[in-house]
Coordinates of N, CA and C and ligand atoms in Angstrom, one line a residue:
X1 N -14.8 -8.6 -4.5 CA -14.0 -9.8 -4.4 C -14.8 -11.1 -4.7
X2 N -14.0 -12.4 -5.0 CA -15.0 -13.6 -5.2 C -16.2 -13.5 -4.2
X3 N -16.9 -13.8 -4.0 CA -18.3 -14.4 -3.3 C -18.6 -15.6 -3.5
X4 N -18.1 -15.9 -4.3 CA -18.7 -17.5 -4.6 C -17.6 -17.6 -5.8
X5 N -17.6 -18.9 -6.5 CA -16.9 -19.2 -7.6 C -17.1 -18.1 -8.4
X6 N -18.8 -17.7 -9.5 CA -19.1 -16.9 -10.1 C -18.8 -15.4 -9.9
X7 N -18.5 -15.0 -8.5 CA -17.9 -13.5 -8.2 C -16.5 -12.8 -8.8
X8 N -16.7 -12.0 -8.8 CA -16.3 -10.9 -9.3 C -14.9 -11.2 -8.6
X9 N -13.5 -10.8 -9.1 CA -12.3 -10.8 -8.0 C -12.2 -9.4 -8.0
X10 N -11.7 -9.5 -6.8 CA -11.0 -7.6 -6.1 C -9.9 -7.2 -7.5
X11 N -10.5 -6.4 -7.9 CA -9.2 -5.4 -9.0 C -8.1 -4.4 -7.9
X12 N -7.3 -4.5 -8.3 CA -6.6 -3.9 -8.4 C -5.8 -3.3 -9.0
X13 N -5.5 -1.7 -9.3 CA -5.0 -0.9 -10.6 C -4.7 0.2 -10.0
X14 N -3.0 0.8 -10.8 CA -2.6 2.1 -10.5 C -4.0 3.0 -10.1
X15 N -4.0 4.2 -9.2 CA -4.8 5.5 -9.6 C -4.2 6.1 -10.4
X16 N -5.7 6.9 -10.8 CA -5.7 7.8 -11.5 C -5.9 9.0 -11.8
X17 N -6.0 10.2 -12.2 CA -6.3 11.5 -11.5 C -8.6 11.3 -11.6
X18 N -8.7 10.9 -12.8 CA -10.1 10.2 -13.2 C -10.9 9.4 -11.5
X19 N -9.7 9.1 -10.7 CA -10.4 8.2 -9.4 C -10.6 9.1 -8.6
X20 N -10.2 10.4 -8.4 CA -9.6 11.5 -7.3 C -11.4 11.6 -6.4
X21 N -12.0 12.2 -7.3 CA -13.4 12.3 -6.7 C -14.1 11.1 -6.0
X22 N -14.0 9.9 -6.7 CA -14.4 8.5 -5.9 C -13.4 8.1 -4.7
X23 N -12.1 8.4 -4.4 CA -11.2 8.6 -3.5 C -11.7 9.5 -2.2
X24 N -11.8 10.6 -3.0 CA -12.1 11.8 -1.8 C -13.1 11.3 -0.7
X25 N -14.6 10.7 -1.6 CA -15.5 10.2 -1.1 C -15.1 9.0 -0.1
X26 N -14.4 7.9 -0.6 CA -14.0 6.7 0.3 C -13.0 7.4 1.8
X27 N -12.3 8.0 1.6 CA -11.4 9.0 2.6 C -12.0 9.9 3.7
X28 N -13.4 10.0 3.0 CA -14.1 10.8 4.1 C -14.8 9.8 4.8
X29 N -15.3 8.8 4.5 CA -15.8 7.9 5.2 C -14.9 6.5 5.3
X30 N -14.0 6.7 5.4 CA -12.8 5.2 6.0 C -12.0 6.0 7.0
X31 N -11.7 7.2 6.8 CA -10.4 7.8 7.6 C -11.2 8.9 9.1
X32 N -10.6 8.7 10.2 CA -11.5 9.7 11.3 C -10.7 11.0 10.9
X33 N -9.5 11.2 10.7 CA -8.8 12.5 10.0 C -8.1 12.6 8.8
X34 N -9.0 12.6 7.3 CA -8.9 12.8 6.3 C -7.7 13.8 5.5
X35 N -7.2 13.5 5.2 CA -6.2 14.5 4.4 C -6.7 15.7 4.2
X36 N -6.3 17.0 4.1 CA -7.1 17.7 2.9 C -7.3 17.2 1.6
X37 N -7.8 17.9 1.0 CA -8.7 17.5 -0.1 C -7.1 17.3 -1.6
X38 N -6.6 18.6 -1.5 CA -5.8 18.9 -2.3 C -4.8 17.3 -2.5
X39 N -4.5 17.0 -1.0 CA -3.5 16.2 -0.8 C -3.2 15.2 -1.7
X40 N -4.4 14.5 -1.9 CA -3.8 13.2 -2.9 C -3.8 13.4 -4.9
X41 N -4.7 14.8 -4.8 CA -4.5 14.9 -6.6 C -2.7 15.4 -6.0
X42 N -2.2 16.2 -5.1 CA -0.8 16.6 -5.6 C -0.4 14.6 -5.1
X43 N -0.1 14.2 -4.7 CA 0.4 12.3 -4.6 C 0.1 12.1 -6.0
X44 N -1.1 12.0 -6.7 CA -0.9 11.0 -7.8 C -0.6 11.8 -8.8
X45 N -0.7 13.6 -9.2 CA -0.4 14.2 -10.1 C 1.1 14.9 -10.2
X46 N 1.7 14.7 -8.9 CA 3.1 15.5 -8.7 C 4.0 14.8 -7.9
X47 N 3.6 14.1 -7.1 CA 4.7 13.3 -6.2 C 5.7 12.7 -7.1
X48 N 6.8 12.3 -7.5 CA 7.4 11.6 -8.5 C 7.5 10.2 -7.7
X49 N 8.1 10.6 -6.2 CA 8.0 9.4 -5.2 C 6.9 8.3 -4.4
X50 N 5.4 9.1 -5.4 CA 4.4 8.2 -4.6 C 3.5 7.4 -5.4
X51 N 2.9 6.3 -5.1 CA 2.4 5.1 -6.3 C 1.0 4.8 -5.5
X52 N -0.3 4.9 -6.0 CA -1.2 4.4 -5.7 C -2.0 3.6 -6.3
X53 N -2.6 2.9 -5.9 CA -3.3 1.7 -6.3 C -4.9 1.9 -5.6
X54 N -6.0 1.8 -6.6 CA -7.3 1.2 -6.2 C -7.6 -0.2 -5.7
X55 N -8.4 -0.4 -5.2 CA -9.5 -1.6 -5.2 C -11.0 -1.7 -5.2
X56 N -11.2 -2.3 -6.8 CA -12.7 -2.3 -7.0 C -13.3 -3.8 -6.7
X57 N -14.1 -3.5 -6.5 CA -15.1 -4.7 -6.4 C -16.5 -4.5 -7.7
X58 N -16.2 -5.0 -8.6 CA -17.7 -4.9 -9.9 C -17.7 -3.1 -9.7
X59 N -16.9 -2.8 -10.0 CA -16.6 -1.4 -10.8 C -16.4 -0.4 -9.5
X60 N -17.0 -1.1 -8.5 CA -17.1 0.2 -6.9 C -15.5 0.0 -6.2
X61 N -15.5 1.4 -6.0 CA -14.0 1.6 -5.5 C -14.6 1.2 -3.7
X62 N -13.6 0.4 -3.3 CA -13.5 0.0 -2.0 C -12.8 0.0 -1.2
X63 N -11.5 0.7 -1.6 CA -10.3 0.9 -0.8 C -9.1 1.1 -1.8
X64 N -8.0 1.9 -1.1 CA -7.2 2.6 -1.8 C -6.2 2.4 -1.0
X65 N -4.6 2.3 -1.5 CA -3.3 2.4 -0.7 C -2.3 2.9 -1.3
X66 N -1.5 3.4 -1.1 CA -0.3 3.8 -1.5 C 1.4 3.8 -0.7
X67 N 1.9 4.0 -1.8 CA 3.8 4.1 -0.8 C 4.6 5.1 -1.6
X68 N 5.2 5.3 -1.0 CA 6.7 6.4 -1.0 C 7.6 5.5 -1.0
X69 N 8.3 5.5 -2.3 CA 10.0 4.9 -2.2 C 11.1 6.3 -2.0
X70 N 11.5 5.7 -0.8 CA 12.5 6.9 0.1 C 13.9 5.9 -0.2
X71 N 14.6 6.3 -1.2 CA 15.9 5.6 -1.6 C 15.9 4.5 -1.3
X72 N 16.5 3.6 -0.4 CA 16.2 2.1 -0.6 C 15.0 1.7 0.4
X73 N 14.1 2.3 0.8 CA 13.0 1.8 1.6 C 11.6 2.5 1.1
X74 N 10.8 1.2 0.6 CA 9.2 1.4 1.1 C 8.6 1.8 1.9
X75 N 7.8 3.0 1.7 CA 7.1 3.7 3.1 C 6.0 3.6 3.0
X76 N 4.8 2.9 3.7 CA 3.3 2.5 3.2 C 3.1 4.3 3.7
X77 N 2.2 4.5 3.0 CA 1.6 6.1 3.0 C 0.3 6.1 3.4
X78 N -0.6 5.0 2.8 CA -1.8 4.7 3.8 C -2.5 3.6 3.2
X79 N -3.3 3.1 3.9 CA -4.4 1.9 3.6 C -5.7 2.3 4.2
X80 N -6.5 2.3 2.9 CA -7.9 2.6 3.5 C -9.3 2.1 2.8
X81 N -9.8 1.3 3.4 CA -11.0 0.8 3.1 C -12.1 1.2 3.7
X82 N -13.4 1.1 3.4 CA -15.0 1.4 3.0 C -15.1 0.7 4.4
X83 N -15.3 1.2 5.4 CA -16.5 0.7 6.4 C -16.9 -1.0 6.3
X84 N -18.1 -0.4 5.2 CA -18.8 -1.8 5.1 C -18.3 -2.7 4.4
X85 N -16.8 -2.8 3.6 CA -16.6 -3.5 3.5 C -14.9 -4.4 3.6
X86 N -15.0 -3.9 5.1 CA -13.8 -4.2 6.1 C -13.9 -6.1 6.4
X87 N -12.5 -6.5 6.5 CA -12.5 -7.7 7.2 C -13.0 -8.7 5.9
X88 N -12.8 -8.4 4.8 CA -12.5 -9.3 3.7 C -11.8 -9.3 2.6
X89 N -10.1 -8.9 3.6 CA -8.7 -9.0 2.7 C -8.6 -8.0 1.9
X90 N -9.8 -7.5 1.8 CA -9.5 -5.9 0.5 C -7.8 -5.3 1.3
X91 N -7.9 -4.8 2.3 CA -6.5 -4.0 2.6 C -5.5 -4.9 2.5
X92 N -5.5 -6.4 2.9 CA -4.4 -7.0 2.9 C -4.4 -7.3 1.5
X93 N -4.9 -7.5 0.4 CA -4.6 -7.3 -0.9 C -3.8 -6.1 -1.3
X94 N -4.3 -5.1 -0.8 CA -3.6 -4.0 -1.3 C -2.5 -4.1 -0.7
X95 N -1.9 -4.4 0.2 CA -0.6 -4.4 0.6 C 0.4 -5.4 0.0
X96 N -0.2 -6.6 -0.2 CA 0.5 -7.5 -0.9 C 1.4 -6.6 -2.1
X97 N -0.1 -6.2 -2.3 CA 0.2 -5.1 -4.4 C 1.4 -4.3 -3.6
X98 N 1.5 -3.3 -2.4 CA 2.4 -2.3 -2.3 C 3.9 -3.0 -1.9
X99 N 4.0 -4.1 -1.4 CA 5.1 -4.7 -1.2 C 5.4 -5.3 -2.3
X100 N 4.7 -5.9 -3.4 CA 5.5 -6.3 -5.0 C 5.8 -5.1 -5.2
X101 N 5.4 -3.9 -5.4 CA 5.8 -2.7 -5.8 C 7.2 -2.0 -5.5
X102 N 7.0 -2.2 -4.0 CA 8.4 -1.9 -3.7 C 10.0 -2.8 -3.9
X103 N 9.4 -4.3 -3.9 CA 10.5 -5.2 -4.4 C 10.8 -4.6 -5.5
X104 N 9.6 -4.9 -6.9 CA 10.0 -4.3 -8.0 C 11.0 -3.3 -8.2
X105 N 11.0 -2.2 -7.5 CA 12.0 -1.2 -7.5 C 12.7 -1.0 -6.5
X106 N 12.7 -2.2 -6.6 CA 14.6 -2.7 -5.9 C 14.6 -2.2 -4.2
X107 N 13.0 -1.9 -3.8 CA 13.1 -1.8 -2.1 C 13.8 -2.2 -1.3
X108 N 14.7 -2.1 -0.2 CA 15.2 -3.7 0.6 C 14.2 -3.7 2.0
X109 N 13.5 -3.0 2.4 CA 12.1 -3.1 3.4 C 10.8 -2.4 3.1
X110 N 10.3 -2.5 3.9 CA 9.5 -1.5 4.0 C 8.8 -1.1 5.7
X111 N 8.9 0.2 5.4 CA 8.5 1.0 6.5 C 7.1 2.0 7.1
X112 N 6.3 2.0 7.8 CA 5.4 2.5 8.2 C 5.1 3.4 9.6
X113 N 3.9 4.7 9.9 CA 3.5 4.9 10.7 C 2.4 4.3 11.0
X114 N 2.1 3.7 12.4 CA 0.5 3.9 12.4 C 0.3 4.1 14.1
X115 N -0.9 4.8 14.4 CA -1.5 5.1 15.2 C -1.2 4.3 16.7
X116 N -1.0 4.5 17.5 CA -1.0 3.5 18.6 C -1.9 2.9 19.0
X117 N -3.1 3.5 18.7 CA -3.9 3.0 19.0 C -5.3 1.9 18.3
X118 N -4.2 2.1 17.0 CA -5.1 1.9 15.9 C -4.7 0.1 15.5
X119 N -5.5 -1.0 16.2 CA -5.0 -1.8 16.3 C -5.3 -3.1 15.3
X120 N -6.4 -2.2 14.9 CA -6.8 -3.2 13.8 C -5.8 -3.1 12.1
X121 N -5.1 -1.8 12.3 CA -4.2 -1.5 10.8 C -2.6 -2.5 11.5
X122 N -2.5 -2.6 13.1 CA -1.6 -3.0 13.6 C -1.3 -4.6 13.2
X123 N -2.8 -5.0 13.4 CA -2.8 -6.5 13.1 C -2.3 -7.1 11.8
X124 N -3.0 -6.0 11.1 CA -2.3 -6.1 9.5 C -1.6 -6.2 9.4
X125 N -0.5 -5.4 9.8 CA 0.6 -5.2 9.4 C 1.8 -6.7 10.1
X126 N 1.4 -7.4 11.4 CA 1.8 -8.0 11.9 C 1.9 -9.2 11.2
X127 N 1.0 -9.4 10.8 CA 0.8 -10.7 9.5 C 2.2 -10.5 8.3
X128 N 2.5 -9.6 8.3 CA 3.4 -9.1 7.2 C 4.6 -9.1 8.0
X129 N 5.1 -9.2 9.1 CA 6.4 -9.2 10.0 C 6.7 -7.9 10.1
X130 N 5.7 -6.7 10.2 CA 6.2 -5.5 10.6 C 6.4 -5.5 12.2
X131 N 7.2 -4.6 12.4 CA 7.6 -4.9 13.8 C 8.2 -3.3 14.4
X132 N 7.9 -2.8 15.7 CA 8.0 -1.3 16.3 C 9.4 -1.2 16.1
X133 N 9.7 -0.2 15.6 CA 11.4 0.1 16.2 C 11.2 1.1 16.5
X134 N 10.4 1.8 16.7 CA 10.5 3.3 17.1 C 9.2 4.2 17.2
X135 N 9.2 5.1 18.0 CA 7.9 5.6 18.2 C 8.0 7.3 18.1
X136 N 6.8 8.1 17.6 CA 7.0 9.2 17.5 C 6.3 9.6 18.6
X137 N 6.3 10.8 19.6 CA 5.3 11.0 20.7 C 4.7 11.9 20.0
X138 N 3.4 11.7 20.7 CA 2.3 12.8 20.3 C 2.1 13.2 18.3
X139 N 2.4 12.0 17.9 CA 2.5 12.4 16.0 C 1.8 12.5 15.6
X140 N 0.5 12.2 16.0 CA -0.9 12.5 15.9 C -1.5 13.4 16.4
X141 N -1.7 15.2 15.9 CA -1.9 16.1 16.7 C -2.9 16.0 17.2
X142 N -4.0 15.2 16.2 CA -5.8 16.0 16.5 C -5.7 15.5 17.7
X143 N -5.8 14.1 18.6 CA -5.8 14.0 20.2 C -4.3 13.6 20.1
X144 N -3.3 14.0 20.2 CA -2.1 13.6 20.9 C -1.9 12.1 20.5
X145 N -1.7 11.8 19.9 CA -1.6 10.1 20.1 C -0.7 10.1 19.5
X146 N 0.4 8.9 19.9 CA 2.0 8.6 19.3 C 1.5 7.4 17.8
X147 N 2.7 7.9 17.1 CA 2.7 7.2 16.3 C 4.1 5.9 16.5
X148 N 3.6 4.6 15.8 CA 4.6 3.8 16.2 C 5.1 3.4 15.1
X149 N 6.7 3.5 15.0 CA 7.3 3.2 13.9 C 7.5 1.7 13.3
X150 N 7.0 0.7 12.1 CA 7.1 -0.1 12.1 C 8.1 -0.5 10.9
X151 N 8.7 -1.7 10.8 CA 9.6 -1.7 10.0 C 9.7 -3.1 9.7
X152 N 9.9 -4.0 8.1 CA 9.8 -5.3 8.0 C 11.0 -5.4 8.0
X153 N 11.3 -7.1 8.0 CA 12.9 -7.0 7.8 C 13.3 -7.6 6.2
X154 N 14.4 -7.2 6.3 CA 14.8 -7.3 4.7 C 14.0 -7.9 3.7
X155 N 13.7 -7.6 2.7 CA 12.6 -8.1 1.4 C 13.8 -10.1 1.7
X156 N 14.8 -9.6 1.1 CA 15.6 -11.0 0.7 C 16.0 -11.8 2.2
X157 N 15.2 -11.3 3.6 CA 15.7 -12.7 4.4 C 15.3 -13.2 4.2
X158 N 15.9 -14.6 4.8 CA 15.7 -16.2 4.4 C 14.5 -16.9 5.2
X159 N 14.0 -15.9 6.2 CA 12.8 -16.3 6.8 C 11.9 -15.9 6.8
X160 N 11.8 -14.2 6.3 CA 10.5 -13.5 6.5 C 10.1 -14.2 4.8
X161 N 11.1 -13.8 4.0 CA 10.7 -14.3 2.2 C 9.8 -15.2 2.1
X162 N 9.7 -16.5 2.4 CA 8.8 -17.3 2.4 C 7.3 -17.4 3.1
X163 N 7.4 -16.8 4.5 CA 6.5 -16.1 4.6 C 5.6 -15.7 4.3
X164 N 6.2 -14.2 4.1 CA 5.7 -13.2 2.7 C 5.0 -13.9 1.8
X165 N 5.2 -14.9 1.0 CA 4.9 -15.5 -0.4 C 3.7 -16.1 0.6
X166 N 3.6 -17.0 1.0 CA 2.6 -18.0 1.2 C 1.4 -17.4 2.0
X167 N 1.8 -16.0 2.7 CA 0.5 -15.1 3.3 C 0.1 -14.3 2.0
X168 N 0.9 -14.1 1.2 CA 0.4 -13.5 0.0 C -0.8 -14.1 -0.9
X169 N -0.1 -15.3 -1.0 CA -0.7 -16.4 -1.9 C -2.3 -16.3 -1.3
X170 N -2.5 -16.4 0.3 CA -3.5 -16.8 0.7 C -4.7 -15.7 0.4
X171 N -4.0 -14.6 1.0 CA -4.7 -13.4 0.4 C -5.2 -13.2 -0.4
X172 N -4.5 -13.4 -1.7 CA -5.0 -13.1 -3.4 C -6.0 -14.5 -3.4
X173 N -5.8 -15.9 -2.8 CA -6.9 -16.2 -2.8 C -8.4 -15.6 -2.1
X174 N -8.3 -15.2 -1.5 CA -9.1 -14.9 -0.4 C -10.3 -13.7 -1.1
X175 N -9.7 -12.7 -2.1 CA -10.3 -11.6 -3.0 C -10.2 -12.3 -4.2
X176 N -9.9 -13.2 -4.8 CA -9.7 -13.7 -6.0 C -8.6 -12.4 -7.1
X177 N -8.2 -12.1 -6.5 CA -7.4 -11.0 -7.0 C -6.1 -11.6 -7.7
X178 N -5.7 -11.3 -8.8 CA -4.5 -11.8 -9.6 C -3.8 -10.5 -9.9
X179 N -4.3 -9.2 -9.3 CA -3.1 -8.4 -10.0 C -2.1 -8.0 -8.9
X180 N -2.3 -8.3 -7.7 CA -1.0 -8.3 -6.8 C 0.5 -9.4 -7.4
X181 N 0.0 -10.4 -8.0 CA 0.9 -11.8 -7.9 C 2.3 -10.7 -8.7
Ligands
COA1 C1 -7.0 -1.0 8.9 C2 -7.9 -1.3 7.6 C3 -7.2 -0.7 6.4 C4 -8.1 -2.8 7.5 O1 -8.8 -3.0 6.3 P1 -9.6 -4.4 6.0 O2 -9.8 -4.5 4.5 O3 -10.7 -4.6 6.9 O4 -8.5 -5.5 6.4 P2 -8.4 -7.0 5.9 O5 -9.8 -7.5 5.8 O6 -7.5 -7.1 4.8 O7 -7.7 -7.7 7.2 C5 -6.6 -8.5 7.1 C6 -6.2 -8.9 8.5 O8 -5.8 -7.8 9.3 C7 -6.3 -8.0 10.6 N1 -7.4 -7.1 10.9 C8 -8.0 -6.2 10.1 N2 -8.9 -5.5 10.7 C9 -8.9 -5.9 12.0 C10 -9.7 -5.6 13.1 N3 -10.7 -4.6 13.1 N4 -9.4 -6.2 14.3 C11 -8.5 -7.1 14.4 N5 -7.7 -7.5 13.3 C12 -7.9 -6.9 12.1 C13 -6.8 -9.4 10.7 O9 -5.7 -10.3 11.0 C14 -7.3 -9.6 9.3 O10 -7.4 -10.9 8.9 P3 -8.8 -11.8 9.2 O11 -9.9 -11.0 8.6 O12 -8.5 -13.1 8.5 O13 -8.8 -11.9 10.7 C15 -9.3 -0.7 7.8 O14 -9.8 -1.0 9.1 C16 -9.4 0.9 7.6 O15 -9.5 1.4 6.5 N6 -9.2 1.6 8.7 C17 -9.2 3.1 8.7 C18 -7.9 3.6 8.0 C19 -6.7 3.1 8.7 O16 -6.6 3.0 9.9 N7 -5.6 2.8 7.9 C20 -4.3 2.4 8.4 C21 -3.5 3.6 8.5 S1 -1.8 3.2 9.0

């Protein structure tokens, strides 16, 4: 992402099956319980329903996200970035990108799991007006932990819309990123 004027901006770009191996790697070391391995070549090679997106920084993959369009709703599927290079908008870029995505195809929200406990993806998401409606108990087998259902409200209200736009705007400044806009 920028560093300075002369820096590089955060890319962002569909995956590709070409990324799978650089994925796998980021996934073992961003995620504490990683998918299986198989999981995401069937997402980007078979899912008809799932859309993922990179984030490079000067050619190095740094984080990855994707969604499920489930008839009229966006379902973030996951956000995951590099350790070391957390806490400079890489994931909130990438979400910007998954919510144009889902507008694009005519989404009217979007919807998420995440961890109860997991409060730093929580924060994220808060910025974005996601908000609990619902909770799964124990959805997280490895220790038991509930998942909490999050939900934005309508792409087209009249208050979250503007919102949206002007935390977006700040974002794509923030990585110098133009391919969310
Ligand atoms: C959650 C995760 C994706 C955030 O990635 P990131 O690139 O560091 O997030 P960003 O830099 O875009 O953060 C944007 C905002 O989210 C909030 N946020 C992100 N991480 C936070 C943390 N550790 N503590 C508190 N707030 C946090 C802040 O409001 C932050 O803005 P700020 O830096 O201006 O304060 C990353 O920690 C991660 O990969 N975690 C493991 C995988 C995971 O839990 N994914 C979510 C599954 S639902």
């Amino acid at each position: 992402m920028k560093a300075g004027a002369a820096g590089p901006a955060l890319e962002i770009a569909p995956m590709r099956a070409s990324d799978l191996a650089e994925v796998r790697r980021l996934e073992l070391a961003a995620l504490p319980c990683p998918w299986p391995e198989s999981a995401m070549r069937h997402e980007v090679e078979q899912n008809p329903y799932a859309t993922y997106f990179t984030a490079r920084h000067a050619g190095r993959l740094l984080g990855y996200a994707g969604l499920w369009v489930q008839v009229d709703e966006m379902h973030v599927s996951m956000i995951a970035v590099l350790p070391e290079a957390r806490r400079r908008g890489i994931a909130e870029t990438l979400l910007v990108r998954l919510l144009r995505e889902g507008m694009a195809r005519g989404c009217l929200r979007a919807t998420l799991e995440v961890r109860e406990r997991n409060l730093a993806a929580q924060a994220l998401y808060a910025r974005y007006g996601f908000a609990e409606v619902g909770r799964r108990k124990r959805y997280y087998r490895d220790i038991d932990e509930d998942g909490l259902i999050l939900t934005t409200p309508d792409f087209d209200d009249e208050a979250w819309r503007p919102r949206f736009e002007a935390q977006a705007a700040e974002a794509l400044r923030r990585t110098g990123s133009s391919a969310a806009e």
